[in-house]
PDB file of C-alpha atoms in Angstrom:
ATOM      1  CA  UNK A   1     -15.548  -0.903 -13.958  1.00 41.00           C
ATOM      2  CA  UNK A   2     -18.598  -2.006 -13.226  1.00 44.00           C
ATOM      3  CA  UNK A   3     -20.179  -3.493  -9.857  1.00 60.00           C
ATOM      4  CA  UNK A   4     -19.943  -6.888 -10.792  1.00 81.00           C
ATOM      5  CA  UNK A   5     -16.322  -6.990 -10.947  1.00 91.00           C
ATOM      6  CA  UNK A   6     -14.093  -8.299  -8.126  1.00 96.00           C
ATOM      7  CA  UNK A   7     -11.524  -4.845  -8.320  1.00 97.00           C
ATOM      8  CA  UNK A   8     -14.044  -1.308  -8.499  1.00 97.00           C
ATOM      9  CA  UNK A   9     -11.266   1.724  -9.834  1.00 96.00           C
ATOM     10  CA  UNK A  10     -11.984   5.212 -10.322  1.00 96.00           C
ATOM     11  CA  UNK A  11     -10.469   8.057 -10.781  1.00 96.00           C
ATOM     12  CA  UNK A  12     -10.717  11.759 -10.087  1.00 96.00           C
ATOM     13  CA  UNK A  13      -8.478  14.694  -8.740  1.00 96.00           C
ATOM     14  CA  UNK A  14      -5.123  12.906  -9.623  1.00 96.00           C
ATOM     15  CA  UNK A  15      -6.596  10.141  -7.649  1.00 98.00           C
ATOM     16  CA  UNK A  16      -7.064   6.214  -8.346  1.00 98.00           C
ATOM     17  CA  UNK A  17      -8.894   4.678  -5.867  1.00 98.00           C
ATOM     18  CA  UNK A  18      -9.231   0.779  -5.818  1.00 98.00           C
ATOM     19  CA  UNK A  19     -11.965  -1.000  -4.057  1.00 98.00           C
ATOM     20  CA  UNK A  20     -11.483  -4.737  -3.134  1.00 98.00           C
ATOM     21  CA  UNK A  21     -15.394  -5.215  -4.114  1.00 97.00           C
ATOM     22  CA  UNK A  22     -16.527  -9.178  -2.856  1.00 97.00           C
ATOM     23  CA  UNK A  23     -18.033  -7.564   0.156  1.00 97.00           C
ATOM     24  CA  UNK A  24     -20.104 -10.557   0.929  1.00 96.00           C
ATOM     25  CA  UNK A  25     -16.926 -13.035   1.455  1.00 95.00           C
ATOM     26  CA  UNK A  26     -14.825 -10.232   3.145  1.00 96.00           C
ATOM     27  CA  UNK A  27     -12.995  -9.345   0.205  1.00 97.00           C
ATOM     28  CA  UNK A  28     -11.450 -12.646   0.671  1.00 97.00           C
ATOM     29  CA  UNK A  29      -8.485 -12.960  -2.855  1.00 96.00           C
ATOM     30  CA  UNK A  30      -9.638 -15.390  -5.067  1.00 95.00           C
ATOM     31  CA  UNK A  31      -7.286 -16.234  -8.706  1.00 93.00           C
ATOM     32  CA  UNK A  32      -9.388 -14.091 -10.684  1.00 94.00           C
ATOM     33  CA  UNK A  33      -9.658 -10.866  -8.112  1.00 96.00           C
ATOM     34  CA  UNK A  34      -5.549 -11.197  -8.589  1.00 96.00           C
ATOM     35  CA  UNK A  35      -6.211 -11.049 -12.002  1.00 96.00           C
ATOM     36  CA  UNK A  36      -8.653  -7.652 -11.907  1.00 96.00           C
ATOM     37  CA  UNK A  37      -6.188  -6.015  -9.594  1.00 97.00           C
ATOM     38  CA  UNK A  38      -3.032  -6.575 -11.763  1.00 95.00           C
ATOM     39  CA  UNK A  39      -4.969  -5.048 -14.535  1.00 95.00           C
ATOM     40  CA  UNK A  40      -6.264  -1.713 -12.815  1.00 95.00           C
ATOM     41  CA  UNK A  41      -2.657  -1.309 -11.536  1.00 96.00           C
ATOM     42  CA  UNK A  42      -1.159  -1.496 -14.665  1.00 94.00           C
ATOM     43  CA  UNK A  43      -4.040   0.684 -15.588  1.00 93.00           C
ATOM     44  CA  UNK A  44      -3.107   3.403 -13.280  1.00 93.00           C
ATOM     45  CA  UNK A  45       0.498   2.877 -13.958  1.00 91.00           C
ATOM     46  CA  UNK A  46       0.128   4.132 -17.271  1.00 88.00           C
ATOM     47  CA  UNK A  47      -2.109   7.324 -16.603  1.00 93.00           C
ATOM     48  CA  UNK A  48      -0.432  10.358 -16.342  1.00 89.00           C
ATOM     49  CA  UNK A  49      -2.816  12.115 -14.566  1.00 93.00           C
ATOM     50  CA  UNK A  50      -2.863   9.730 -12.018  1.00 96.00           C
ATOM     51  CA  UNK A  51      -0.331  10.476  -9.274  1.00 97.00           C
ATOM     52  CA  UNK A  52      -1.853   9.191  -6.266  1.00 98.00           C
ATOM     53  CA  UNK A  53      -3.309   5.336  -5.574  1.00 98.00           C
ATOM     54  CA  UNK A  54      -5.932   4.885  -2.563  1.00 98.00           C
ATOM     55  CA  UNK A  55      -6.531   1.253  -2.020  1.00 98.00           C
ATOM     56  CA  UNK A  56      -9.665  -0.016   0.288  1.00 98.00           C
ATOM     57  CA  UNK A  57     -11.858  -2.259   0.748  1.00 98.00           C
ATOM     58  CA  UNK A  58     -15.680  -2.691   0.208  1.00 97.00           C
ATOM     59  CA  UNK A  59     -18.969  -3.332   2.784  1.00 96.00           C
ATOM     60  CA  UNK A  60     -17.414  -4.199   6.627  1.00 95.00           C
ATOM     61  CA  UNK A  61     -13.910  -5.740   5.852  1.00 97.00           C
ATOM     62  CA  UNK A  62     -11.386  -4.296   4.080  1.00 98.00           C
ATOM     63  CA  UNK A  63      -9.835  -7.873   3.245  1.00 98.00           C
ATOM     64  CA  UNK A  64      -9.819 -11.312   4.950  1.00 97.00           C
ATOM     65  CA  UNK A  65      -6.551 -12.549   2.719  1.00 96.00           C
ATOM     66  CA  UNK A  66      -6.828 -15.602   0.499  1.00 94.00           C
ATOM     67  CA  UNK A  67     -10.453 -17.053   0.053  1.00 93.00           C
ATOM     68  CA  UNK A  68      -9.520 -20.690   0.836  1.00 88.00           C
ATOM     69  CA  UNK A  69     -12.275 -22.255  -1.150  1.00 85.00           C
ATOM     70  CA  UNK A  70     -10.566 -20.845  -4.515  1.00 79.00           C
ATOM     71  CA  UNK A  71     -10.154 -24.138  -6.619  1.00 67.00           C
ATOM     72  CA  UNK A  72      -6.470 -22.845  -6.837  1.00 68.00           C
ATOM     73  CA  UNK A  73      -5.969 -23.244  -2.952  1.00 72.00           C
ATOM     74  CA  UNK A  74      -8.711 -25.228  -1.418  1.00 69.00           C
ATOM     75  CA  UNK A  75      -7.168 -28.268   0.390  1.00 70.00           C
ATOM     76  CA  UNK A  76      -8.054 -31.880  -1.132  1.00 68.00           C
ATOM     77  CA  UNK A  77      -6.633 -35.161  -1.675  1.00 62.00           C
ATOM     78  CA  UNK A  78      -3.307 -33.778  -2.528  1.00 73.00           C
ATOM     79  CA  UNK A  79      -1.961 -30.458  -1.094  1.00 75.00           C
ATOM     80  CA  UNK A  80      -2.433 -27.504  -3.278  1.00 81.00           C
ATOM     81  CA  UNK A  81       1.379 -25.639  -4.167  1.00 88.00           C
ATOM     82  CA  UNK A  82       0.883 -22.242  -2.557  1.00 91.00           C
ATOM     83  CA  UNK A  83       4.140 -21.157  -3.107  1.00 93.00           C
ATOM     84  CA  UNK A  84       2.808 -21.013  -6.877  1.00 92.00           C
ATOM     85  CA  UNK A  85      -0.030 -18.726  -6.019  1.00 91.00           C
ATOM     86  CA  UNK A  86       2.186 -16.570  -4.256  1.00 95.00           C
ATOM     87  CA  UNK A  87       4.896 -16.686  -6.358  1.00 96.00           C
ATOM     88  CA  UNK A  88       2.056 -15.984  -9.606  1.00 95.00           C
ATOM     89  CA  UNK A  89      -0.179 -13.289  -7.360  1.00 96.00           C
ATOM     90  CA  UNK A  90       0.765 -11.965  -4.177  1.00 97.00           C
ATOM     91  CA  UNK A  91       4.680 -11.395  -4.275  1.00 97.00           C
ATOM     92  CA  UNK A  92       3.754  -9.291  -7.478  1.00 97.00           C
ATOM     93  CA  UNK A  93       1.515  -7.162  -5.803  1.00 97.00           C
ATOM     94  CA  UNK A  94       3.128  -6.631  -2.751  1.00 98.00           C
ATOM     95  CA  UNK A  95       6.110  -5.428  -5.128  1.00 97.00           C
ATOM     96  CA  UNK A  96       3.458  -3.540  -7.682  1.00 96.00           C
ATOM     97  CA  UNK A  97       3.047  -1.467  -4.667  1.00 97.00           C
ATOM     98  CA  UNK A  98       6.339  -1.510  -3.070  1.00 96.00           C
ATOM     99  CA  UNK A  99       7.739  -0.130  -6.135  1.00 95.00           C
ATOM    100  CA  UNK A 100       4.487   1.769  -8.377  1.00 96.00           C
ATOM    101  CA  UNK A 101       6.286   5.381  -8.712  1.00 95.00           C
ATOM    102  CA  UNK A 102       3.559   7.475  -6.442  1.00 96.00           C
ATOM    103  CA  UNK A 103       2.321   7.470  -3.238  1.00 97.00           C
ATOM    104  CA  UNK A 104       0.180   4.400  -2.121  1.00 98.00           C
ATOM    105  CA  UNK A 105      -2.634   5.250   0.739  1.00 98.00           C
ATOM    106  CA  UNK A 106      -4.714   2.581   2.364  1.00 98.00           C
ATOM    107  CA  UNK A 107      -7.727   2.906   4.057  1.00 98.00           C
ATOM    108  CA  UNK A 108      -8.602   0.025   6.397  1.00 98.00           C
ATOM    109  CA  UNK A 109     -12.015   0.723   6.373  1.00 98.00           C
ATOM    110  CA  UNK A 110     -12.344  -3.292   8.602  1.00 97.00           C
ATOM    111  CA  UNK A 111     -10.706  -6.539   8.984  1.00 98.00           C
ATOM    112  CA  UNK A 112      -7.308  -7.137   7.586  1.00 98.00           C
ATOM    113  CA  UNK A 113      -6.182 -10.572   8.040  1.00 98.00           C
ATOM    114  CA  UNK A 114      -3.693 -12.886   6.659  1.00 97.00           C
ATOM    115  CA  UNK A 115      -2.740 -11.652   3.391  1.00 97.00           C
ATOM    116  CA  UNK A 116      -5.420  -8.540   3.948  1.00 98.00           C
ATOM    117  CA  UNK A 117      -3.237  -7.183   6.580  1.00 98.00           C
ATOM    118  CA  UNK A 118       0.232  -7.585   4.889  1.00 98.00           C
ATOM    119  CA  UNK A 119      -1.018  -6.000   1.673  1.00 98.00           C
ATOM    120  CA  UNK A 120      -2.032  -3.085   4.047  1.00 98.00           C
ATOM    121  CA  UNK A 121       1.484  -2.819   5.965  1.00 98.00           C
ATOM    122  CA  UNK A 122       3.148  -2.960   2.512  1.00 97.00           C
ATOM    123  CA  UNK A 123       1.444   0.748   1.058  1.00 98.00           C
ATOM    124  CA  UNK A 124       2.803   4.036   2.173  1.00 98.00           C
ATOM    125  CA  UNK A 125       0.561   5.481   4.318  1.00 98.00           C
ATOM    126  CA  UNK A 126      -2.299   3.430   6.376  1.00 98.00           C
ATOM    127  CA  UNK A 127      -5.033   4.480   7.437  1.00 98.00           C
ATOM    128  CA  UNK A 128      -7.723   2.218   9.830  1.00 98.00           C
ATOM    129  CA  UNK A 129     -10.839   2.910  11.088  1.00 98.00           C
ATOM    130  CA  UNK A 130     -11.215   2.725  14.965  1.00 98.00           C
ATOM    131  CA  UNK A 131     -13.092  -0.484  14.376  1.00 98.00           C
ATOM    132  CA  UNK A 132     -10.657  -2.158  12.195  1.00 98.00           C
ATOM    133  CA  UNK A 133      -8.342  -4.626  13.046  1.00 98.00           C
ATOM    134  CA  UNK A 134      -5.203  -6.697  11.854  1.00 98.00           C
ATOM    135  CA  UNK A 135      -4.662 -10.123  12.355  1.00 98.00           C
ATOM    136  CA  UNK A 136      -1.791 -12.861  11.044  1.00 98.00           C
ATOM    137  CA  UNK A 137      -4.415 -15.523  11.124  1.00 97.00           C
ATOM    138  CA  UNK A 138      -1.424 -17.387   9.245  1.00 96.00           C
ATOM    139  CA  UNK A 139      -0.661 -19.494  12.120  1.00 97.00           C
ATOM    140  CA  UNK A 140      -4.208 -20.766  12.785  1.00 96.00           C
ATOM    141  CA  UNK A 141      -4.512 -22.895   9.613  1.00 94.00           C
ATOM    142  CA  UNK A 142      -0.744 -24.024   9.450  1.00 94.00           C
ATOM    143  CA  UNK A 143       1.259 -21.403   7.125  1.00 95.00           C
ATOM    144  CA  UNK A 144       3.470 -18.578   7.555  1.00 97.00           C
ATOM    145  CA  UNK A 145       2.862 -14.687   7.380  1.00 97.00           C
ATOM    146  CA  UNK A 146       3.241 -14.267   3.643  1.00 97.00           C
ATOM    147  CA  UNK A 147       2.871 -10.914   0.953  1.00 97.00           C
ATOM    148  CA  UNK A 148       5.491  -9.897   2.878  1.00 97.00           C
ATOM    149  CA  UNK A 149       4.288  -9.907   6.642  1.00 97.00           C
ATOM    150  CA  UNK A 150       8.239 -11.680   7.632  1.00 98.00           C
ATOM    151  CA  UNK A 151       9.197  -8.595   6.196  1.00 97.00           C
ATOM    152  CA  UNK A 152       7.545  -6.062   7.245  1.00 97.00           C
ATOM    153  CA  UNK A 153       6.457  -6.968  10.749  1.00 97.00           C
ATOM    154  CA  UNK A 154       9.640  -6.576  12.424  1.00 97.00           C
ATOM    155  CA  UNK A 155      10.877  -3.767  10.847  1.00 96.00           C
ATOM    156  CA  UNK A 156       7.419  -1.874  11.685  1.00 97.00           C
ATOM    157  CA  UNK A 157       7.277  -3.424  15.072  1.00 97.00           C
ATOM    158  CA  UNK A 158      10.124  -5.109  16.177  1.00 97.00           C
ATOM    159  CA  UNK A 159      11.081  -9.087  16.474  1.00 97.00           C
ATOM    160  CA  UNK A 160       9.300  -9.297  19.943  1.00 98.00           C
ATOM    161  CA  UNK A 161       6.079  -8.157  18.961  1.00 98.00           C
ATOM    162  CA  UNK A 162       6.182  -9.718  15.516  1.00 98.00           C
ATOM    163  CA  UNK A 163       7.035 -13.299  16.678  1.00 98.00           C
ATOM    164  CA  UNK A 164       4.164 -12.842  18.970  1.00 98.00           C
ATOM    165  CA  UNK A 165       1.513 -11.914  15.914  1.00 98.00           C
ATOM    166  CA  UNK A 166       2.694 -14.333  14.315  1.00 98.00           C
ATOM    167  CA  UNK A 167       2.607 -17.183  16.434  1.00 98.00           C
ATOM    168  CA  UNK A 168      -0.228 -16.218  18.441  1.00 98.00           C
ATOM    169  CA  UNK A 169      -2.475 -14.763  15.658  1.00 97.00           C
ATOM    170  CA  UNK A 170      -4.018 -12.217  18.339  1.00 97.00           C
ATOM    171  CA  UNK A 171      -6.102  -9.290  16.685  1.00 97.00           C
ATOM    172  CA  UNK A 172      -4.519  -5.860  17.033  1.00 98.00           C
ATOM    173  CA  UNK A 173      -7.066  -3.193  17.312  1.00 98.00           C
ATOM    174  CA  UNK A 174      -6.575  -0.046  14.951  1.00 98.00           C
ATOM    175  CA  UNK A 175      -5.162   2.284  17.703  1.00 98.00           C
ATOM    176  CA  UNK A 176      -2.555  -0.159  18.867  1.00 98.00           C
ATOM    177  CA  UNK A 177      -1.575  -0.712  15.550  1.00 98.00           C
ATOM    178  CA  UNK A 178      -1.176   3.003  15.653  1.00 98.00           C
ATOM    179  CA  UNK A 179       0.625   3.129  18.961  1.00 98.00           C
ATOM    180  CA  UNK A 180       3.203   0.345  17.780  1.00 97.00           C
ATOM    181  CA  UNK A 181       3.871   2.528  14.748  1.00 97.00           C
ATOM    182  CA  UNK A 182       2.260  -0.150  12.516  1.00 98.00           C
ATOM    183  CA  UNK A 183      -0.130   2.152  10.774  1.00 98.00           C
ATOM    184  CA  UNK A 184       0.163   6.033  10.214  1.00 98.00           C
ATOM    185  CA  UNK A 185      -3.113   6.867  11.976  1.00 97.00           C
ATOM    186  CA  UNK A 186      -6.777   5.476  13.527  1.00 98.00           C
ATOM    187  CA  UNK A 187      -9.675   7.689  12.434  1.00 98.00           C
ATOM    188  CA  UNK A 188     -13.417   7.446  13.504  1.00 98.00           C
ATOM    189  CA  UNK A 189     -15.180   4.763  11.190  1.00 98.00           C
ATOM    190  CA  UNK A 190     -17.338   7.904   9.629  1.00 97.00           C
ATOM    191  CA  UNK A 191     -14.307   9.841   8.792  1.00 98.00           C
ATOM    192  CA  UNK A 192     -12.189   7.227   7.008  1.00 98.00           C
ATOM    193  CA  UNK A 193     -13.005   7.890   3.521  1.00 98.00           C
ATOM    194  CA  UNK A 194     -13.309  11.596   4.325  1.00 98.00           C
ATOM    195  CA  UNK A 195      -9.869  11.619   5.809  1.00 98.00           C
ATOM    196  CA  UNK A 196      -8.017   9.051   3.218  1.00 98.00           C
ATOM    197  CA  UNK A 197      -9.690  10.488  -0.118  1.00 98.00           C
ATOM    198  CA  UNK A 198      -8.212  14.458   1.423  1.00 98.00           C
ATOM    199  CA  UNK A 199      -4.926  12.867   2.376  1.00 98.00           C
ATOM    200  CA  UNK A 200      -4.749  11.203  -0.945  1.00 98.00           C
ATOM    201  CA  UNK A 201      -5.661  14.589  -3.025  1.00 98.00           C
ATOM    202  CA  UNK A 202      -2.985  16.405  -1.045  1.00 97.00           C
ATOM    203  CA  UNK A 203      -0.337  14.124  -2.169  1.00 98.00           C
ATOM    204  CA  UNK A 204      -1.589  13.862  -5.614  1.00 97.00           C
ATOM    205  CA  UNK A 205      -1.170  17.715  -5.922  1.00 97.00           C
ATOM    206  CA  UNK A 206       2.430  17.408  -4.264  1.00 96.00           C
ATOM    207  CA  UNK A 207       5.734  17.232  -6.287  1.00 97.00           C
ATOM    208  CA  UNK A 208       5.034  13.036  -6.883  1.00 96.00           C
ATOM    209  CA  UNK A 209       8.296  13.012  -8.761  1.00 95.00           C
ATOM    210  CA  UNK A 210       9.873  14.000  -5.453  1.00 97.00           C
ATOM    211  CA  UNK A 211       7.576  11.692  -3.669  1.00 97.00           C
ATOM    212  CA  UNK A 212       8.539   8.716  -5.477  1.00 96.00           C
ATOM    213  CA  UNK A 213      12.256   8.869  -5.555  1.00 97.00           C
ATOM    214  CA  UNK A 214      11.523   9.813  -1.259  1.00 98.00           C
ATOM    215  CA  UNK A 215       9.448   6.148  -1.642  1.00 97.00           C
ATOM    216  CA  UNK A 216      12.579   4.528  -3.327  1.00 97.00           C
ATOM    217  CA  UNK A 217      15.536   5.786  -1.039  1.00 98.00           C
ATOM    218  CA  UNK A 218      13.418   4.765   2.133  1.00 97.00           C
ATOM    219  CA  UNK A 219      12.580   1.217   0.477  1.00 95.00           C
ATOM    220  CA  UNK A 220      16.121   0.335  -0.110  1.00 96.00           C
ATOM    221  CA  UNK A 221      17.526   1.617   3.296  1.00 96.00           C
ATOM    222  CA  UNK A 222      16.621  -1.613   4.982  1.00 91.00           C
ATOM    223  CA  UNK A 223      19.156  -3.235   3.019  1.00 93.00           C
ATOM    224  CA  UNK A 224      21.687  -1.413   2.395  1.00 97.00           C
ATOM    225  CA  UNK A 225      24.564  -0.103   4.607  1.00 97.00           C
ATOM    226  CA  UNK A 226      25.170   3.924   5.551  1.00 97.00           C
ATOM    227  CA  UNK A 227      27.909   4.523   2.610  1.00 98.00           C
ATOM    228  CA  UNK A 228      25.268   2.835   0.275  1.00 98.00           C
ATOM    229  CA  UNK A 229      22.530   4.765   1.057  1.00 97.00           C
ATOM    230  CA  UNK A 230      24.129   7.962   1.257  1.00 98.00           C
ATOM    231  CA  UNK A 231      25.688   7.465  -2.515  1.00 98.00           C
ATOM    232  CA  UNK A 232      21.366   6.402  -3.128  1.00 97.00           C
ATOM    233  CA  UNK A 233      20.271  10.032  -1.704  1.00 97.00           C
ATOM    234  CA  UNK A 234      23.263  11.756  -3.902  1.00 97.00           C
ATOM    235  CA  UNK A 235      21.826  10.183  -6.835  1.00 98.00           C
ATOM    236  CA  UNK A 236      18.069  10.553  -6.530  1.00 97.00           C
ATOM    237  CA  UNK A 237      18.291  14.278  -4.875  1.00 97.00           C
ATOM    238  CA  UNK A 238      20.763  14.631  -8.452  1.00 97.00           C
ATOM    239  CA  UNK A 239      17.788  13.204 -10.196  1.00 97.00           C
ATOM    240  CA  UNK A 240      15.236  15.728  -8.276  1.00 96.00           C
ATOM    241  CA  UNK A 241      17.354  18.404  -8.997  1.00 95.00           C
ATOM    242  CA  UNK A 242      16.794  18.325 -12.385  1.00 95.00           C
ATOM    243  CA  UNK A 243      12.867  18.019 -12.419  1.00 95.00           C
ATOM    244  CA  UNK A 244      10.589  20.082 -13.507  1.00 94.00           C
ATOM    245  CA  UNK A 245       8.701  20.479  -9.918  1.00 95.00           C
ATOM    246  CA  UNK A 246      11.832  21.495  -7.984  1.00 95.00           C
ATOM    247  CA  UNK A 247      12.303  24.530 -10.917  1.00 95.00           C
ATOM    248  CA  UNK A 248       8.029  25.163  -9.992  1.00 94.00           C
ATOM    249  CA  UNK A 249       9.130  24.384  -6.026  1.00 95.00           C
ATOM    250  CA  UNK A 250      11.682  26.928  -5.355  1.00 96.00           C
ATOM    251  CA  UNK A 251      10.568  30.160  -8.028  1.00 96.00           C
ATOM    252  CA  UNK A 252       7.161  29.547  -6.204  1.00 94.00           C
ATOM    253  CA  UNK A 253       8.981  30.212  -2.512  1.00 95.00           C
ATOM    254  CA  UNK A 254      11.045  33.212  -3.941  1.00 96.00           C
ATOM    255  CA  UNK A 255       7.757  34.657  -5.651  1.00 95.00           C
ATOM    256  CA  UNK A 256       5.650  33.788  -2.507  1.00 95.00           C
ATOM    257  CA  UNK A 257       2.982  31.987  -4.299  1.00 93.00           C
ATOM    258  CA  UNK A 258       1.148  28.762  -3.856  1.00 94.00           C
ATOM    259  CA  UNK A 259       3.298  26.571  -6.742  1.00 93.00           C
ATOM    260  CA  UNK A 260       1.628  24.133  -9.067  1.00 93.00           C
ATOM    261  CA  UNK A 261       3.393  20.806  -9.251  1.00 94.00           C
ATOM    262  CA  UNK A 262       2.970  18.766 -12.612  1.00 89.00           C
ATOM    263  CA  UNK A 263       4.859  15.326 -10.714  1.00 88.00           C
ATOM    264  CA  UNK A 264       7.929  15.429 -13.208  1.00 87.00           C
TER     265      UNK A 264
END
């Protein structure tokens, strides 16, 4: 894609990395940058040699959540219907990601705020730059933590210090986020890339098969009670069994080699 468009995607080493790319409003969402990003993700969805997504954001932000002077949102005479845009744009993506069969990085390479930073929370594995920051600016203008912030907050962080962001809107700073167990890790600002792009090759060479179905069973444990998830791990671990990367997994431990994992 080229630099004009809203969504950059490449891809290289098993690796799809997509770059929110409106730099100069923050990487703010607008109706078309939905559009762009719904297309590279079904994109990637359908590559085979893709087996690992790295999402992030372009110049100091890595996304500032809905631009709010999108025609589709902007306040006038009459309110706008957000629930339609989230219902057409956001819920989708947060369960494109929630439920795309590989691993999802993120690299918080600045701001995340209102939408931003739930679209963060809802990948895999975040990573922020010791400069970055998340904030449920939700509350400021009015609105609720949507893209699944009511979700995922408390389960990440607990009700206490959810009910807090999301009343009070206060900026967490990278390394709390990482001492509340919000985010995976905090990296110097110069490393991010360096760090996210390695992590994101190592799991692409990884049995992604494996990876996906460990992606599913945690996803559904929320909601389901101990007998239900323990009849879940019986029938994915039956299902990862019988792929081809547990065969590669175990001859390569009795053979003492490195093994060579195809993701099926």
């Amino acid at each position: 894609m080229g630099s004009d468009k809203t969504i950059l995607l490449t891809i290289a080493d098993g690796v799809a990395t997509v770059t929110l790319n409106r730099p100069d409003r923050l990487n703010s969402f607008t109706a078309a940058m939905h559009e762009e990003l719904r297309e590279a993700i079904a994109e990637l969805r359908d590559d085979k040699a893709v087996r690992c997504l790295l999402l992030t954001g372009a110049g100091r932000g890595f996304c500032a959540g809905q631009d709010l002077s999108d025609r589709a949102v902007a306040p006038g005479a009459q309110g706008p219907d957000l629930g339609a845009s989230i219902e057409t744009n956001y819920n989708p993506l947060v369960r494109s990601l929630r439920s795309l069969p590989m691993p999802v990085v993120c690299a918080v390479n600045g701001v995340a705020a209102g939408a931003g930073a739930n679209i963060a929370l809802a990948c895999d594995i975040v990573l922020a730059a010791r400069s970055a920051s998340f904030i449920q600016a939700f509350c400021k203008i009015g609105l609720i933590p949507d893209s699944g912030g009511t979700w995922t907050l408390p389960r990440l962080v607990g009700h206490a210090r959810a009910i807090g962001l999301a009343m009070l809107g206060d900026k967490v700073s990278a390394e709390q986020a990482e001492a509340w167990g919000m985010i995976w890790k905090s990296v110097d600002d110069d490393k991010l890339m360096e760090e996210a792009g390695a992590l994101a090759r190592h799991l692409a060479s990884q049995p992604t098969h494996g990876l996906a179905l460990i992606k599913q069973a945690l996803n559904a444990s929320s909601a389901n009670d101990l007998d239900t998830q323990l009849d879940l791990e019986r029938d994915l671990q039956r299902e990862a069994g019988r792929s081809r990367d547990y065969r590669e997994g175990v001859a390569a431990f009795v053979e003492k080699r490195v093994p060579k994992f195809e993701g099926r």
